[in-house]
mmCIF file of N, CA and C in Angstrom:
data_model
loop_
_atom_site.group_PDB
_atom_site.id
_atom_site.type_symbol
_atom_site.label_atom_id
_atom_site.label_comp_id
_atom_site.label_asym_id
_atom_site.label_seq_id
_atom_site.Cartn_x
_atom_site.Cartn_y
_atom_site.Cartn_z
ATOM 1 N N MET A 158 53.024 4.372 -13.727
ATOM 2 C CA MET A 158 51.535 4.311 -13.566
ATOM 3 C C MET A 158 50.907 3.323 -13.581
ATOM 4 N N ILE A 159 51.104 2.465 -14.741
ATOM 5 C CA ILE A 159 50.587 1.017 -14.664
ATOM 6 C C ILE A 159 50.785 0.444 -13.224
ATOM 7 N N ALA A 160 51.980 0.406 -13.272
ATOM 8 C CA ALA A 160 52.504 -0.365 -11.734
ATOM 9 C C ALA A 160 51.491 0.067 -10.425
ATOM 10 N N ARG A 161 51.345 1.365 -10.225
ATOM 11 C CA ARG A 161 50.432 1.573 -8.982
ATOM 12 C C ARG A 161 48.968 1.331 -9.400
ATOM 13 N N PHE A 162 48.601 1.387 -10.344
ATOM 14 C CA PHE A 162 47.350 0.770 -10.874
ATOM 15 C C PHE A 162 46.840 -0.720 -10.474
ATOM 16 N N LEU A 163 48.176 -1.427 -10.946
ATOM 17 C CA LEU A 163 47.811 -2.822 -10.699
ATOM 18 C C LEU A 163 48.193 -3.117 -9.191
ATOM 19 N N ILE A 164 49.028 -2.409 -8.613
ATOM 20 C CA ILE A 164 49.218 -2.628 -7.126
ATOM 21 C C ILE A 164 48.029 -2.328 -6.536
ATOM 22 N N ALA A 165 47.206 -1.200 -6.901
ATOM 23 C CA ALA A 165 46.069 -0.604 -6.270
ATOM 24 C C ALA A 165 45.060 -1.721 -6.194
ATOM 25 N N THR A 166 44.730 -2.272 -7.617
ATOM 26 C CA THR A 166 43.540 -3.322 -7.755
ATOM 27 C C THR A 166 44.256 -4.669 -7.161
ATOM 28 N N ALA A 167 45.762 -4.995 -6.973
ATOM 29 C CA ALA A 167 45.739 -6.130 -6.388
ATOM 30 C C ALA A 167 45.553 -6.112 -4.599
ATOM 31 N N TYR A 168 45.554 -4.769 -4.342
ATOM 32 C CA TYR A 168 45.640 -4.420 -2.795
ATOM 33 C C TYR A 168 43.804 -4.756 -2.880
ATOM 34 N N LEU A 169 42.984 -4.111 -3.492
ATOM 35 C CA LEU A 169 41.662 -4.143 -3.337
ATOM 36 C C LEU A 169 41.133 -5.298 -3.479
ATOM 37 N N LEU A 170 41.596 -6.455 -4.256
ATOM 38 C CA LEU A 170 41.078 -7.759 -4.600
ATOM 39 C C LEU A 170 41.510 -8.848 -3.436
ATOM 40 N N CYS A 171 42.571 -8.130 -2.735
ATOM 41 C CA CYS A 171 43.309 -9.355 -1.932
ATOM 42 C C CYS A 171 42.274 -9.468 -0.837
ATOM 43 N N PRO A 172 41.809 -10.543 -0.611
ATOM 44 C CA PRO A 172 41.108 -11.135 0.620
ATOM 45 C C PRO A 172 41.516 -10.556 1.805
ATOM 46 N N ALA A 173 42.683 -10.375 2.100
ATOM 47 C CA ALA A 173 43.119 -9.949 3.606
ATOM 48 C C ALA A 173 43.043 -8.344 3.906
ATOM 49 N N HIS A 174 42.947 -7.893 2.598
ATOM 50 C CA HIS A 174 42.853 -6.335 2.689
ATOM 51 C C HIS A 174 41.572 -5.735 1.767
ATOM 52 N N GLY A 175 41.052 -6.265 1.041
ATOM 53 C CA GLY A 175 40.165 -5.882 0.035
ATOM 54 C C GLY A 175 39.000 -5.922 0.789
ATOM 55 N N PHE A 176 38.028 -5.078 -0.226
ATOM 56 C CA PHE A 176 36.691 -5.076 0.051
ATOM 57 C C PHE A 176 35.703 -5.390 -0.874
ATOM 58 N N LEU A 177 36.669 -5.636 -2.026
ATOM 59 C CA LEU A 177 35.513 -6.111 -2.918
ATOM 60 C C LEU A 177 34.928 -7.575 -3.179
ATOM 61 N N LEU A 178 35.840 -8.307 -2.588
ATOM 62 C CA LEU A 178 35.453 -9.857 -2.545
ATOM 63 C C LEU A 178 34.797 -10.298 -1.301
ATOM 64 N N PRO A 179 34.106 -11.341 -1.193
ATOM 65 C CA PRO A 179 33.214 -11.323 -0.084
ATOM 66 C C PRO A 179 33.954 -11.912 0.842
ATOM 67 N N ARG A 180 33.659 -11.324 2.179
ATOM 68 C CA ARG A 180 34.481 -11.930 3.159
ATOM 69 C C ARG A 180 33.649 -12.853 3.979
ATOM 70 N N PRO A 181 34.254 -14.026 4.438
ATOM 71 C CA PRO A 181 33.701 -15.070 4.979
ATOM 72 C C PRO A 181 32.484 -14.850 6.077
ATOM 73 N N ILE A 182 31.530 -15.628 5.865
ATOM 74 C CA ILE A 182 30.071 -15.504 6.842
ATOM 75 C C ILE A 182 30.291 -16.370 7.687
ATOM 76 N N HIS A 183 29.939 -15.845 8.969
ATOM 77 C CA HIS A 183 29.791 -16.707 10.174
ATOM 78 C C HIS A 183 28.758 -17.759 10.122
ATOM 79 N N THR A 184 28.942 -18.990 9.982
ATOM 80 C CA THR A 184 27.770 -20.041 9.634
ATOM 81 C C THR A 184 26.742 -20.044 10.968
ATOM 82 N N LEU A 185 25.677 -20.293 10.741
ATOM 83 C CA LEU A 185 24.729 -20.598 11.788
ATOM 84 C C LEU A 185 25.443 -21.573 13.016
ATOM 85 N N SER A 186 25.796 -22.286 12.469
ATOM 86 C CA SER A 186 26.358 -23.572 13.712
ATOM 87 C C SER A 186 27.549 -22.755 14.409
ATOM 88 N N ALA A 187 27.985 -21.734 13.929
ATOM 89 C CA ALA A 187 29.182 -21.055 14.753
ATOM 90 C C ALA A 187 28.831 -20.254 15.443
ATOM 91 N N LEU A 188 27.258 -19.548 15.259
ATOM 92 C CA LEU A 188 26.876 -18.679 15.935
ATOM 93 C C LEU A 188 26.045 -19.213 17.101
ATOM 94 N N ALA A 189 25.347 -20.236 16.548
ATOM 95 C CA ALA A 189 24.328 -20.986 17.449
ATOM 96 C C ALA A 189 24.785 -21.310 18.783
ATOM 97 N N VAL A 190 23.759 -21.227 19.738
ATOM 98 C CA VAL A 190 24.144 -21.845 21.194
ATOM 99 C C VAL A 190 23.205 -23.355 21.260
ATOM 100 N N ALA A 191 23.505 -23.840 22.175
ATOM 101 C CA ALA A 191 22.795 -25.206 22.374
ATOM 102 C C ALA A 191 21.140 -24.629 22.209
ATOM 103 N N ASP A 192 20.607 -25.571 21.195
ATOM 104 C CA ASP A 192 19.181 -25.395 20.642
ATOM 105 C C ASP A 192 18.299 -25.965 21.740
ATOM 106 N N GLU A 193 18.471 -25.831 22.883
ATOM 107 C CA GLU A 193 17.346 -26.345 24.047
ATOM 108 C C GLU A 193 16.548 -25.022 24.302
ATOM 109 N N MET A 194 15.151 -25.447 24.364
ATOM 110 C CA MET A 194 14.435 -24.448 24.605
ATOM 111 C C MET A 194 14.564 -23.807 26.165
ATOM 112 N N PRO A 195 14.518 -22.744 26.458
ATOM 113 C CA PRO A 195 14.469 -22.360 27.833
ATOM 114 C C PRO A 195 13.408 -22.842 28.728
ATOM 115 N N GLU A 196 13.546 -22.785 29.964
ATOM 116 C CA GLU A 196 12.401 -23.300 30.858
ATOM 117 C C GLU A 196 11.261 -22.353 30.937
ATOM 118 N N GLN A 197 11.789 -20.981 30.973
ATOM 119 C CA GLN A 197 10.823 -19.924 31.137
ATOM 120 C C GLN A 197 9.796 -19.889 29.749
ATOM 121 N N LEU A 198 10.287 -20.621 28.756
ATOM 122 C CA LEU A 198 9.185 -20.356 27.515
ATOM 123 C C LEU A 198 8.263 -21.601 27.628
ATOM 124 N N ALA A 199 8.351 -22.547 28.547
ATOM 125 C CA ALA A 199 7.593 -23.729 28.640
ATOM 126 C C ALA A 199 6.306 -23.058 29.394
ATOM 127 N N ILE A 200 6.754 -22.048 30.297
ATOM 128 C CA ILE A 200 5.679 -21.635 31.292
ATOM 129 C C ILE A 200 4.834 -20.583 30.585
ATOM 130 N N LEU A 201 5.493 -19.991 29.340
ATOM 131 C CA LEU A 201 4.856 -19.164 28.499
ATOM 132 C C LEU A 201 3.990 -19.953 27.615
ATOM 133 N N GLY A 202 4.107 -21.313 27.171
ATOM 134 C CA GLY A 202 3.405 -22.217 26.390
ATOM 135 C C GLY A 202 3.865 -22.705 25.179
ATOM 136 N N CYS A 203 5.040 -22.642 25.046
ATOM 137 C CA CYS A 203 5.981 -23.304 24.199
ATOM 138 C C CYS A 203 6.194 -24.791 24.450
ATOM 139 N N ASP A 204 6.102 -25.493 23.545
ATOM 140 C CA ASP A 204 6.156 -26.879 23.781
ATOM 141 C C ASP A 204 7.318 -27.146 22.431
ATOM 142 N N ALA A 205 7.859 -28.309 22.378
ATOM 143 C CA ALA A 205 9.295 -28.834 21.876
ATOM 144 C C ALA A 205 8.734 -28.839 20.393
ATOM 145 N N ALA A 206 7.438 -29.136 20.043
ATOM 146 C CA ALA A 206 7.023 -29.222 18.454
ATOM 147 C C ALA A 206 7.032 -27.573 18.074
ATOM 148 N N LEU A 207 6.641 -26.813 18.744
ATOM 149 C CA LEU A 207 6.483 -25.456 18.251
ATOM 150 C C LEU A 207 8.138 -24.802 18.373
ATOM 151 N N TRP A 208 8.754 -25.211 19.199
ATOM 152 C CA TRP A 208 10.192 -24.682 19.408
ATOM 153 C C TRP A 208 10.895 -25.046 17.970
ATOM 154 N N ASP A 209 10.748 -26.213 17.794
ATOM 155 C CA ASP A 209 11.303 -26.922 16.496
ATOM 156 C C ASP A 209 11.011 -26.255 15.281
ATOM 157 N N PHE A 210 9.750 -25.858 15.303
ATOM 158 C CA PHE A 210 9.274 -25.269 13.869
ATOM 159 C C PHE A 210 9.883 -23.780 13.859
ATOM 160 N N LEU A 211 10.010 -23.216 14.830
ATOM 161 C CA LEU A 211 10.402 -21.667 14.880
ATOM 162 C C LEU A 211 11.722 -21.210 14.250
ATOM 163 N N PRO A 212 12.084 -20.454 13.606
ATOM 164 C CA PRO A 212 13.237 -20.179 12.910
ATOM 165 C C PRO A 212 14.372 -19.805 14.062
ATOM 166 N N TRP A 213 15.769 -19.775 13.729
ATOM 167 C CA TRP A 213 16.679 -19.744 14.454
ATOM 168 C C TRP A 213 16.683 -18.189 14.849
ATOM 169 N N GLY A 214 16.196 -17.206 14.172
ATOM 170 C CA GLY A 214 15.746 -15.813 14.741
ATOM 171 C C GLY A 214 14.946 -15.565 15.922
ATOM 172 N N ALA A 215 13.862 -16.484 15.720
ATOM 173 C CA ALA A 215 12.974 -16.476 16.963
ATOM 174 C C ALA A 215 13.434 -17.080 18.104
ATOM 175 N N HIS A 216 14.278 -18.134 17.878
ATOM 176 C CA HIS A 216 14.909 -18.794 18.909
ATOM 177 C C HIS A 216 15.963 -17.855 19.657
ATOM 178 N N ARG A 217 16.673 -16.899 18.984
ATOM 179 C CA ARG A 217 17.486 -15.947 19.600
ATOM 180 C C ARG A 217 16.540 -15.083 20.150
ATOM 181 N N ASP A 218 15.558 -14.498 19.675
ATOM 182 C CA ASP A 218 14.970 -13.178 20.160
ATOM 183 C C ASP A 218 14.559 -13.880 21.450
ATOM 184 N N LEU A 219 13.822 -15.026 21.569
ATOM 185 C CA LEU A 219 13.178 -15.420 22.650
ATOM 186 C C LEU A 219 14.102 -15.851 23.888
ATOM 187 N N ARG A 220 15.183 -16.267 23.472
ATOM 188 C CA ARG A 220 16.265 -16.320 24.265
ATOM 189 C C ARG A 220 16.931 -14.814 25.143
ATOM 190 N N ARG A 221 17.170 -13.924 24.206
ATOM 191 C CA ARG A 221 17.085 -12.636 24.731
ATOM 192 C C ARG A 221 16.531 -12.325 25.698
ATOM 193 N N PHE A 222 15.082 -12.290 25.171
ATOM 194 C CA PHE A 222 14.077 -11.389 26.026
ATOM 195 C C PHE A 222 13.819 -12.282 27.441
ATOM 196 N N VAL A 223 14.178 -13.627 27.266
ATOM 197 C CA VAL A 223 14.141 -14.530 28.890
ATOM 198 C C VAL A 223 15.229 -13.957 29.473
ATOM 199 N N SER A 224 16.188 -13.957 28.723
ATOM 200 C CA SER A 224 17.807 -13.794 29.665
ATOM 201 C C SER A 224 17.871 -12.655 30.099
ATOM 202 N N THR A 225 17.234 -11.596 29.665
ATOM 203 C CA THR A 225 17.156 -9.993 30.197
ATOM 204 C C THR A 225 16.188 -9.872 30.988
ATOM 205 N N GLY A 226 15.274 -10.735 31.088
ATOM 206 C CA GLY A 226 14.098 -10.320 32.178
ATOM 207 C C GLY A 226 12.975 -9.350 31.386
ATOM 208 N N LYS A 227 12.972 -9.368 30.265
ATOM 209 C CA LYS A 227 12.229 -8.715 29.394
ATOM 210 C C LYS A 227 10.714 -9.752 29.062
ATOM 211 N N GLU A 228 9.823 -10.220 30.080
ATOM 212 C CA GLU A 228 9.145 -11.037 29.664
ATOM 213 C C GLU A 228 7.978 -10.833 28.925
ATOM 214 N N ASP A 229 7.913 -9.353 29.019
ATOM 215 C CA ASP A 229 6.499 -8.664 28.222
ATOM 216 C C ASP A 229 6.668 -8.859 26.834
ATOM 217 N N LEU A 230 8.087 -8.573 26.342
ATOM 218 C CA LEU A 230 8.565 -8.639 25.132
ATOM 219 C C LEU A 230 8.592 -10.298 24.735
ATOM 220 N N ALA A 231 8.980 -11.278 25.592
ATOM 221 C CA ALA A 231 8.569 -12.328 24.780
ATOM 222 C C ALA A 231 7.374 -13.020 24.850
ATOM 223 N N ARG A 232 6.730 -12.481 25.632
ATOM 224 C CA ARG A 232 4.906 -13.002 25.540
ATOM 225 C C ARG A 232 4.558 -12.351 24.113
ATOM 226 N N ARG A 233 4.602 -11.246 23.984
ATOM 227 C CA ARG A 233 4.203 -10.688 22.778
ATOM 228 C C ARG A 233 5.013 -11.293 21.563
ATOM 229 N N ARG A 234 6.196 -11.411 21.670
ATOM 230 C CA ARG A 234 6.951 -12.206 20.306
ATOM 231 C C ARG A 234 6.482 -13.439 20.093
ATOM 232 N N PHE A 235 6.293 -14.055 21.357
ATOM 233 C CA PHE A 235 5.313 -15.565 21.338
ATOM 234 C C PHE A 235 4.399 -15.663 20.673
ATOM 235 N N ALA A 236 3.237 -14.510 21.229
ATOM 236 C CA ALA A 236 1.890 -14.554 20.506
ATOM 237 C C ALA A 236 1.929 -14.383 19.305
ATOM 238 N N THR A 237 2.952 -13.412 18.453
ATOM 239 C CA THR A 237 3.125 -13.362 17.018
ATOM 240 C C THR A 237 3.293 -14.565 16.293
ATOM 241 N N LEU A 238 4.584 -15.144 17.226
ATOM 242 C CA LEU A 238 4.843 -16.572 16.528
ATOM 243 C C LEU A 238 3.674 -17.515 16.529
ATOM 244 N N ARG A 239 2.861 -17.774 17.630
ATOM 245 C CA ARG A 239 1.900 -18.456 17.564
ATOM 246 C C ARG A 239 0.923 -18.208 16.258
ATOM 247 N N GLU A 240 0.546 -17.046 16.247
ATOM 248 C CA GLU A 240 -0.353 -16.304 15.029
ATOM 249 C C GLU A 240 0.133 -17.234 13.843
ATOM 250 N N ILE A 241 1.497 -16.927 13.497
ATOM 251 C CA ILE A 241 1.892 -17.031 12.041
ATOM 252 C C ILE A 241 1.985 -18.817 12.198
ATOM 253 N N VAL A 242 2.216 -19.379 13.355
ATOM 254 C CA VAL A 242 2.380 -21.110 13.191
ATOM 255 C C VAL A 242 0.808 -21.527 12.653
ATOM 256 N N GLN A 243 -0.118 -20.655 13.132
ATOM 257 C CA GLN A 243 -1.262 -21.047 12.759
ATOM 258 C C GLN A 243 -1.639 -21.105 11.186
ATOM 259 N N PHE A 244 -0.905 -20.504 10.723
ATOM 260 C CA PHE A 244 -0.916 -20.535 9.151
ATOM 261 C C PHE A 244 -0.177 -21.499 8.392
ATOM 262 N N ALA A 245 0.594 -22.228 9.423
ATOM 263 C CA ALA A 245 1.480 -23.600 8.755
ATOM 264 C C ALA A 245 0.681 -24.724 9.019
ATOM 265 N N ASP A 246 -0.438 -24.858 8.402
ATOM 266 C CA ASP A 246 -1.366 -26.090 9.168
ATOM 267 C C ASP A 246 -1.267 -27.390 7.944
ATOM 268 N N GLY A 247 -0.547 -27.004 7.127
ATOM 269 C CA GLY A 247 -0.512 -28.402 5.785
ATOM 270 C C GLY A 247 1.177 -29.161 6.197
ATOM 271 N N PRO A 248 1.075 -30.285 5.624
ATOM 272 C CA PRO A 248 2.550 -30.747 5.813
ATOM 273 C C PRO A 248 3.459 -30.194 4.694
ATOM 274 N N GLY A 249 4.597 -30.056 4.893
ATOM 275 C CA GLY A 249 5.593 -29.213 3.872
ATOM 276 C C GLY A 249 5.682 -27.772 4.070
ATOM 277 N N VAL A 250 4.642 -27.166 5.010
ATOM 278 C CA VAL A 250 4.640 -25.739 4.776
ATOM 279 C C VAL A 250 5.793 -24.951 5.508
ATOM 280 N N THR A 251 6.495 -24.300 4.951
ATOM 281 C CA THR A 251 7.930 -23.949 5.484
ATOM 282 C C THR A 251 7.428 -22.657 6.341
ATOM 283 N N TRP A 252 8.135 -21.925 7.196
ATOM 284 C CA TRP A 252 8.201 -21.023 8.066
ATOM 285 C C TRP A 252 7.939 -19.822 7.095
ATOM 286 N N ASP A 253 8.795 -19.627 6.124
ATOM 287 C CA ASP A 253 8.336 -18.494 5.003
ATOM 288 C C ASP A 253 7.265 -18.206 4.615
ATOM 289 N N GLN A 254 6.425 -19.577 4.227
ATOM 290 C CA GLN A 254 5.212 -19.689 3.427
ATOM 291 C C GLN A 254 4.172 -19.227 4.494
ATOM 292 N N ALA A 255 4.484 -19.850 5.863
ATOM 293 C CA ALA A 255 3.613 -19.389 6.822
ATOM 294 C C ALA A 255 3.506 -17.745 7.192
ATOM 295 N N VAL A 256 4.828 -17.075 7.042
ATOM 296 C CA VAL A 256 4.385 -15.928 7.534
ATOM 297 C C VAL A 256 4.050 -15.111 6.242
ATOM 298 N N VAL A 257 4.100 -15.577 5.128
ATOM 299 C CA VAL A 257 3.496 -14.735 3.879
ATOM 300 C C VAL A 257 2.109 -14.895 4.124
ATOM 301 N N ALA A 258 1.286 -16.082 4.411
ATOM 302 C CA ALA A 258 0.326 -16.184 4.676
ATOM 303 C C ALA A 258 -0.458 -15.422 5.606
ATOM 304 N N TRP A 259 0.253 -15.249 6.471
ATOM 305 C CA TRP A 259 -0.036 -14.296 8.086
ATOM 306 C C TRP A 259 -0.172 -12.926 7.403
ATOM 307 N N GLU A 260 1.152 -12.649 6.857
ATOM 308 C CA GLU A 260 0.862 -11.112 6.614
ATOM 309 C C GLU A 260 -0.050 -10.757 5.246
ATOM 310 N N THR A 261 -0.295 -11.667 4.630
ATOM 311 C CA THR A 261 -1.430 -11.427 3.447
ATOM 312 C C THR A 261 -2.682 -11.343 4.357
ATOM 313 N N ASN A 262 -3.132 -12.222 5.464
ATOM 314 C CA ASN A 262 -4.143 -12.157 5.966
ATOM 315 C C ASN A 262 -4.223 -10.821 6.890
ATOM 316 N N ASN A 263 -3.091 -10.403 7.663
ATOM 317 C CA ASN A 263 -3.016 -9.213 8.343
ATOM 318 C C ASN A 263 -3.364 -7.776 7.224
ATOM 319 N N ALA A 264 -3.050 -8.125 6.105
ATOM 320 C CA ALA A 264 -3.254 -6.988 5.169
ATOM 321 C C ALA A 264 -4.676 -6.892 4.694
ATOM 322 N N GLU A 265 -5.230 -8.288 4.502
ATOM 323 C CA GLU A 265 -6.753 -8.175 4.181
ATOM 324 C C GLU A 265 -7.659 -7.861 5.341
ATOM 325 N N LYS A 266 -7.032 -8.019 6.547
ATOM 326 C CA LYS A 266 -7.825 -7.556 7.560
ATOM 327 C C LYS A 266 -7.728 -5.833 7.820
ATOM 328 N N LEU A 267 -6.591 -5.430 7.415
ATOM 329 C CA LEU A 267 -6.548 -4.225 7.477
ATOM 330 C C LEU A 267 -7.260 -3.508 6.504
ATOM 331 N N ALA A 268 -7.157 -4.079 5.251
ATOM 332 C CA ALA A 268 -8.124 -3.591 4.066
ATOM 333 C C ALA A 268 -9.569 -3.304 4.320
ATOM 334 N N VAL A 269 -10.075 -4.632 5.158
ATOM 335 C CA VAL A 269 -11.600 -4.458 5.304
ATOM 336 C C VAL A 269 -11.657 -3.440 6.629
ATOM 337 N N ALA A 270 -11.048 -3.156 7.382
ATOM 338 C CA ALA A 270 -11.087 -2.432 8.563
ATOM 339 C C ALA A 270 -11.058 -1.041 7.749
ATOM 340 N N LYS A 271 -10.082 -0.675 6.682
ATOM 341 C CA LYS A 271 -10.357 0.544 6.539
ATOM 342 C C LYS A 271 -11.205 0.902 5.526
ATOM 343 N N ALA A 272 -11.883 0.059 4.493
ATOM 344 C CA ALA A 272 -12.922 0.167 3.973
ATOM 345 C C ALA A 272 -14.222 0.111 4.806
ATOM 346 N N GLN A 273 -14.247 -0.522 6.007
ATOM 347 C CA GLN A 273 -15.691 -0.088 7.099
ATOM 348 C C GLN A 273 -15.315 1.379 7.611
ATOM 349 N N ALA A 274 -14.282 1.754 7.864
ATOM 350 C CA ALA A 274 -14.190 2.986 8.206
ATOM 351 C C ALA A 274 -14.447 4.079 7.176
ATOM 352 N N LYS A 275 -14.266 3.823 6.155
ATOM 353 C CA LYS A 275 -14.713 4.776 5.205
ATOM 354 C C LYS A 275 -16.238 4.600 4.800
ATOM 355 N N ALA A 276 -16.734 3.620 5.024
ATOM 356 C CA ALA A 276 -18.307 3.348 4.892
ATOM 357 C C ALA A 276 -18.989 4.058 6.111
ATOM 358 N N ASP A 277 -18.396 3.760 7.298
ATOM 359 C CA ASP A 277 -19.132 4.569 8.386
ATOM 360 C C ASP A 277 -18.610 6.073 8.224
ATOM 361 N N MET A 278 -17.813 6.497 7.911
ATOM 362 C CA MET A 278 -17.236 8.123 7.662
ATOM 363 C C MET A 278 -18.128 8.506 6.549
ATOM 364 N N MET A 279 -18.832 7.865 5.473
ATOM 365 C CA MET A 279 -19.284 8.532 4.572
ATOM 366 C C MET A 279 -20.834 8.254 4.823
ATOM 367 N N ALA A 280 -21.036 7.442 5.893
ATOM 368 C CA ALA A 280 -22.600 7.312 6.369
ATOM 369 C C ALA A 280 -23.174 8.315 7.218
ATOM 370 N N ARG A 281 -21.818 9.006 8.110
ATOM 371 C CA ARG A 281 -22.253 9.873 9.098
ATOM 372 C C ARG A 281 -22.269 11.381 8.155
ATOM 373 N N ALA A 282 -21.331 11.282 7.202
ATOM 374 C CA ALA A 282 -21.416 12.619 6.369
ATOM 375 C C ALA A 282 -22.630 12.586 5.457
ATOM 376 N N LYS A 283 -23.401 11.557 5.341
ATOM 377 C CA LYS A 283 -24.535 11.558 4.488
ATOM 378 C C LYS A 283 -25.597 11.750 5.382
ATOM 379 N N ALA A 284 -25.387 11.490 6.807
ATOM 380 C CA ALA A 284 -26.439 11.537 7.626
ATOM 381 C C ALA A 284 -26.521 13.372 7.891
ATOM 382 N N LYS A 285 -25.397 13.645 8.166
ATOM 383 C CA LYS A 285 -25.030 15.103 8.426
ATOM 384 C C LYS A 285 -25.877 15.934 7.423
ATOM 385 N N ARG A 286 -25.536 15.493 6.123
ATOM 386 C CA ARG A 286 -25.829 16.137 5.284
ATOM 387 C C ARG A 286 -27.382 16.157 5.052
ATOM 388 N N GLU A 287 -28.023 15.281 5.244
ATOM 389 C CA GLU A 287 -29.386 15.054 5.136
ATOM 390 C C GLU A 287 -30.393 15.797 6.216
ATOM 391 N N ALA A 288 -29.504 15.751 7.392
ATOM 392 C CA ALA A 288 -29.928 16.444 8.741
ATOM 393 C C ALA A 288 -30.032 17.676 8.422
ATOM 394 N N GLU A 289 -29.065 18.763 7.637
ATOM 395 C CA GLU A 289 -29.008 19.748 7.148
ATOM 396 C C GLU A 289 -29.883 20.244 6.358
ATOM 397 N N GLU A 290 -30.285 19.710 5.282
ATOM 398 C CA GLU A 290 -31.090 19.763 4.381
ATOM 399 C C GLU A 290 -32.583 19.840 4.983
ATOM 400 N N ALA A 291 -32.846 18.704 5.994
ATOM 401 C CA ALA A 291 -34.117 18.737 6.469
ATOM 402 C C ALA A 291 -34.518 19.806 7.614
ATOM 403 N N GLU A 292 -33.281 20.252 7.976
ATOM 404 C CA GLU A 292 -33.378 21.638 8.785
ATOM 405 C C GLU A 292 -33.638 22.999 7.952
ATOM 406 N N LYS A 293 -33.014 22.734 6.859
ATOM 407 C CA LYS A 293 -33.292 24.031 5.752
ATOM 408 C C LYS A 293 -34.660 23.833 5.219
ATOM 409 N N LYS A 294 -35.087 22.926 4.949
ATOM 410 C CA LYS A 294 -36.735 22.750 4.641
ATOM 411 C C LYS A 294 -37.240 23.317 5.471
ATOM 412 N N ALA A 295 -37.245 22.669 6.795
ATOM 413 C CA ALA A 295 -37.986 23.186 8.175
ATOM 414 C C ALA A 295 -37.960 24.716 7.994
ATOM 415 N N GLN A 296 -36.798 25.383 8.186
ATOM 416 C CA GLN A 296 -36.681 26.797 7.908
ATOM 417 C C GLN A 296 -37.424 27.337 7.034
ATOM 418 N N GLN A 297 -37.566 26.903 5.676
ATOM 419 C CA GLN A 297 -38.358 27.627 4.725
ATOM 420 C C GLN A 297 -39.860 27.415 4.910
ATOM 421 N N HIS A 298 -40.193 26.273 5.456
ATOM 422 C CA HIS A 298 -41.818 26.072 6.000
ATOM 423 C C HIS A 298 -42.087 27.225 6.774
ATOM 424 N N THR A 299 -41.156 27.416 7.784
ATOM 425 C CA THR A 299 -41.929 28.630 8.924
ATOM 426 C C THR A 299 -41.637 29.830 8.453
ATOM 427 N N SER A 300 -40.942 29.798 7.276
ATOM 428 C CA SER A 300 -40.389 31.392 7.150
ATOM 429 C C SER A 300 -41.897 32.122 6.359
#
């Protein structure tokens, strides 16, 4: 009984067969292709400085969109990336910090838009209520 338990434990912990130990993760250098900017992106307005600032995942997405002929997706992704880069205006600002600033800015814009929509809705409801009250008063005076 104990022997079976030890064999099962060894089997699970053995890197060749087990699932409890972490498996080797492919390194970025093993997955990355040449880090040159595709020519099609230069047409969209990407320059070398911007390309160097973008993270590897953005490089991958843009390359994939351009190579598969999905220029519309490439343009939209590139527009989003350009917006994020605008929040990286200081020295030493990382991509992750720029993304957080961009997300915070978008959340603030959304909150302002929601507050404005709520205020507009309340103003319309108030105007409707006042119009109904004025109509009731007018009906009472004519009766």
